[in-house]
PDB file of C-alpha atoms in Angstrom:
ATOM      1  CA  UNK O   1      -9.126-148.032 130.269  1.00  0.00           C
ATOM      2  CA  UNK O   2      -5.915-149.152 128.669  1.00  0.00           C
ATOM      3  CA  UNK O   3      -2.902-146.940 128.008  1.00  0.00           C
ATOM      4  CA  UNK O   4      -1.439-147.529 124.597  1.00  0.00           C
ATOM      5  CA  UNK O   5       2.255-146.905 124.149  1.00  0.00           C
ATOM      6  CA  UNK O   6       2.764-145.855 120.569  1.00  0.00           C
ATOM      7  CA  UNK O   7       6.492-145.930 119.916  1.00  0.00           C
ATOM      8  CA  UNK O   8       6.017-144.022 116.671  1.00  0.00           C
ATOM      9  CA  UNK O   9       5.312-140.801 118.536  1.00  0.00           C
ATOM     10  CA  UNK O  10       8.433-138.822 119.365  1.00  0.00           C
ATOM     11  CA  UNK O  11       9.126-138.118 123.009  1.00  0.00           C
ATOM     12  CA  UNK O  12       8.544-134.578 124.156  1.00  0.00           C
ATOM     13  CA  UNK O  13      11.713-132.779 125.153  1.00  0.00           C
ATOM     14  CA  UNK O  14      12.033-132.179 128.859  1.00  0.00           C
ATOM     15  CA  UNK O  15      11.889-128.648 130.118  1.00  0.00           C
ATOM     16  CA  UNK O  16      15.107-128.976 132.079  1.00  0.00           C
ATOM     17  CA  UNK O  17      17.963-127.599 130.068  1.00  0.00           C
ATOM     18  CA  UNK O  18      21.382-126.246 130.940  1.00  0.00           C
ATOM     19  CA  UNK O  19      20.205-122.675 131.503  1.00  0.00           C
ATOM     20  CA  UNK O  20      17.483-123.572 133.992  1.00  0.00           C
ATOM     21  CA  UNK O  21      19.795-125.994 135.794  1.00  0.00           C
ATOM     22  CA  UNK O  22      22.477-123.317 136.075  1.00  0.00           C
ATOM     23  CA  UNK O  23      19.861-120.826 137.276  1.00  0.00           C
ATOM     24  CA  UNK O  24      18.659-123.222 139.972  1.00  0.00           C
ATOM     25  CA  UNK O  25      22.212-123.900 141.130  1.00  0.00           C
ATOM     26  CA  UNK O  26      22.924-120.157 141.245  1.00  0.00           C
ATOM     27  CA  UNK O  27      19.767-119.471 143.268  1.00  0.00           C
ATOM     28  CA  UNK O  28      20.649-122.304 145.642  1.00  0.00           C
ATOM     29  CA  UNK O  29      24.130-120.882 146.217  1.00  0.00           C
ATOM     30  CA  UNK O  30      22.698-117.400 146.788  1.00  0.00           C
ATOM     31  CA  UNK O  31      20.178-118.729 149.319  1.00  0.00           C
ATOM     32  CA  UNK O  32      22.917-120.640 151.156  1.00  0.00           C
ATOM     33  CA  UNK O  33      25.103-117.515 151.254  1.00  0.00           C
ATOM     34  CA  UNK O  34      22.210-115.351 152.484  1.00  0.00           C
ATOM     35  CA  UNK O  35      21.419-117.824 155.262  1.00  0.00           C
ATOM     36  CA  UNK O  36      25.075-118.079 156.267  1.00  0.00           C
ATOM     37  CA  UNK O  37      25.583-114.298 156.394  1.00  0.00           C
ATOM     38  CA  UNK O  38      22.345-113.886 158.315  1.00  0.00           C
ATOM     39  CA  UNK O  39      23.421-116.543 160.815  1.00  0.00           C
ATOM     40  CA  UNK O  40      26.844-114.908 161.225  1.00  0.00           C
ATOM     41  CA  UNK O  41      25.175-111.550 161.852  1.00  0.00           C
ATOM     42  CA  UNK O  42      22.765-113.009 164.420  1.00  0.00           C
ATOM     43  CA  UNK O  43      25.634-114.693 166.289  1.00  0.00           C
ATOM     44  CA  UNK O  44      27.734-111.528 166.251  1.00  0.00           C
ATOM     45  CA  UNK O  45      30.499-112.860 163.986  1.00  0.00           C
ATOM     46  CA  UNK O  46      30.026-110.004 161.499  1.00  0.00           C
ATOM     47  CA  UNK O  47      29.118-106.406 162.205  1.00  0.00           C
ATOM     48  CA  UNK O  48      26.188-104.317 161.110  1.00  0.00           C
ATOM     49  CA  UNK O  49      28.198-102.456 158.445  1.00  0.00           C
ATOM     50  CA  UNK O  50      29.055-105.586 156.470  1.00  0.00           C
ATOM     51  CA  UNK O  51      25.581-107.023 156.999  1.00  0.00           C
ATOM     52  CA  UNK O  52      23.860-103.880 155.726  1.00  0.00           C
ATOM     53  CA  UNK O  53      26.206-103.727 152.717  1.00  0.00           C
ATOM     54  CA  UNK O  54      25.470-107.336 151.780  1.00  0.00           C
ATOM     55  CA  UNK O  55      21.714-106.925 152.263  1.00  0.00           C
ATOM     56  CA  UNK O  56      21.302-103.773 150.178  1.00  0.00           C
ATOM     57  CA  UNK O  57      19.430-103.011 146.979  1.00  0.00           C
ATOM     58  CA  UNK O  58      22.789-102.601 145.216  1.00  0.00           C
ATOM     59  CA  UNK O  59      23.770-106.177 146.055  1.00  0.00           C
ATOM     60  CA  UNK O  60      20.319-107.301 144.951  1.00  0.00           C
ATOM     61  CA  UNK O  61      21.108-105.833 141.515  1.00  0.00           C
ATOM     62  CA  UNK O  62      24.456-107.640 141.468  1.00  0.00           C
ATOM     63  CA  UNK O  63      22.801-110.942 142.431  1.00  0.00           C
ATOM     64  CA  UNK O  64      20.064-110.451 139.822  1.00  0.00           C
ATOM     65  CA  UNK O  65      22.694-109.745 137.173  1.00  0.00           C
ATOM     66  CA  UNK O  66      24.529-112.905 138.188  1.00  0.00           C
ATOM     67  CA  UNK O  67      21.334-114.923 137.879  1.00  0.00           C
ATOM     68  CA  UNK O  68      20.644-113.500 134.426  1.00  0.00           C
ATOM     69  CA  UNK O  69      24.172-114.437 133.379  1.00  0.00           C
ATOM     70  CA  UNK O  70      23.679-117.945 134.793  1.00  0.00           C
ATOM     71  CA  UNK O  71      20.585-118.456 132.630  1.00  0.00           C
ATOM     72  CA  UNK O  72      22.478-117.061 129.627  1.00  0.00           C
ATOM     73  CA  UNK O  73      20.695-113.725 129.330  1.00  0.00           C
ATOM     74  CA  UNK O  74      24.012-112.048 128.567  1.00  0.00           C
ATOM     75  CA  UNK O  75      22.967-108.509 127.698  1.00  0.00           C
ATOM     76  CA  UNK O  76      20.495-108.083 130.539  1.00  0.00           C
ATOM     77  CA  UNK O  77      22.848-109.765 133.002  1.00  0.00           C
ATOM     78  CA  UNK O  78      25.767-107.552 132.116  1.00  0.00           C
ATOM     79  CA  UNK O  79      23.689-104.381 132.309  1.00  0.00           C
ATOM     80  CA  UNK O  80      21.921-105.190 135.588  1.00  0.00           C
ATOM     81  CA  UNK O  81      25.019-106.654 137.224  1.00  0.00           C
ATOM     82  CA  UNK O  82      27.213-103.819 135.969  1.00  0.00           C
ATOM     83  CA  UNK O  83      24.820-101.205 137.304  1.00  0.00           C
ATOM     84  CA  UNK O  84      24.732-103.014 140.636  1.00  0.00           C
ATOM     85  CA  UNK O  85      28.531-103.070 140.828  1.00  0.00           C
ATOM     86  CA  UNK O  86      28.665 -99.366 139.946  1.00  0.00           C
ATOM     87  CA  UNK O  87      26.166 -98.543 142.693  1.00  0.00           C
ATOM     88  CA  UNK O  88      28.098-100.679 145.193  1.00  0.00           C
ATOM     89  CA  UNK O  89      31.304 -98.840 144.311  1.00  0.00           C
ATOM     90  CA  UNK O  90      29.577 -95.462 144.641  1.00  0.00           C
ATOM     91  CA  UNK O  91      28.334 -96.499 148.070  1.00  0.00           C
ATOM     92  CA  UNK O  92      31.712 -97.871 149.215  1.00  0.00           C
ATOM     93  CA  UNK O  93      33.632 -94.843 147.944  1.00  0.00           C
ATOM     94  CA  UNK O  94      30.999 -92.524 149.457  1.00  0.00           C
ATOM     95  CA  UNK O  95      30.322 -90.694 146.192  1.00  0.00           C
ATOM     96  CA  UNK O  96      26.967 -88.918 146.137  1.00  0.00           C
ATOM     97  CA  UNK O  97      25.327 -88.583 142.712  1.00  0.00           C
ATOM     98  CA  UNK O  98      22.036 -86.901 141.978  1.00  0.00           C
ATOM     99  CA  UNK O  99      19.534 -89.451 140.724  1.00  0.00           C
ATOM    100  CA  UNK O 100      17.749 -87.060 138.351  1.00  0.00           C
ATOM    101  CA  UNK O 101      20.914 -85.482 136.972  1.00  0.00           C
ATOM    102  CA  UNK O 102      23.231 -88.474 136.600  1.00  0.00           C
ATOM    103  CA  UNK O 103      21.731 -91.879 137.372  1.00  0.00           C
ATOM    104  CA  UNK O 104      18.490 -91.588 135.397  1.00  0.00           C
ATOM    105  CA  UNK O 105      20.242 -90.575 132.135  1.00  0.00           C
ATOM    106  CA  UNK O 106      22.680 -93.483 132.603  1.00  0.00           C
ATOM    107  CA  UNK O 107      19.759 -95.879 133.034  1.00  0.00           C
ATOM    108  CA  UNK O 108      18.114 -94.547 129.870  1.00  0.00           C
ATOM    109  CA  UNK O 109      21.384 -94.997 127.946  1.00  0.00           C
ATOM    110  CA  UNK O 110      21.762 -98.522 129.339  1.00  0.00           C
ATOM    111  CA  UNK O 111      18.259 -99.379 128.121  1.00  0.00           C
ATOM    112  CA  UNK O 112      19.181 -98.049 124.677  1.00  0.00           C
ATOM    113  CA  UNK O 113      22.362-100.130 124.587  1.00  0.00           C
ATOM    114  CA  UNK O 114      20.363-103.188 125.636  1.00  0.00           C
ATOM    115  CA  UNK O 115      17.839-102.686 122.837  1.00  0.00           C
ATOM    116  CA  UNK O 116      20.553-102.171 120.232  1.00  0.00           C
ATOM    117  CA  UNK O 117      22.536-105.187 121.430  1.00  0.00           C
ATOM    118  CA  UNK O 118      19.477-107.418 121.458  1.00  0.00           C
ATOM    119  CA  UNK O 119      18.603-106.449 117.880  1.00  0.00           C
ATOM    120  CA  UNK O 120      22.162-106.877 116.638  1.00  0.00           C
ATOM    121  CA  UNK O 121      22.418-110.240 118.406  1.00  0.00           C
ATOM    122  CA  UNK O 122      19.402-111.630 116.506  1.00  0.00           C
ATOM    123  CA  UNK O 123      20.850-110.946 113.068  1.00  0.00           C
TER     124      UNK O 123
END
């Protein structure tokens, strides 16, 4: 069987664009940082307090928000990253908030802001 190269057909665009490249670089940096912190913890160079703060669900939100910003999902990245930073600050400052009374309504409002911003951004 012979492959015919028809130069009249346009080339398909490649799936690698700036957003996915930036996302891959961001994930690579995060993985390197996670491995480095883990190694430092295992060798005793950092204590349990710092290790547990860096490997918390709050920092996962911050990292996820950073990834969303890297792939140019601005609204979602700002909301997720901002919530993560707020939760980190609440944890660092030792402020206890009731999830049902305070956090859940804030999450509902954040979802509303995200929907409004996404609709306004399309116009």
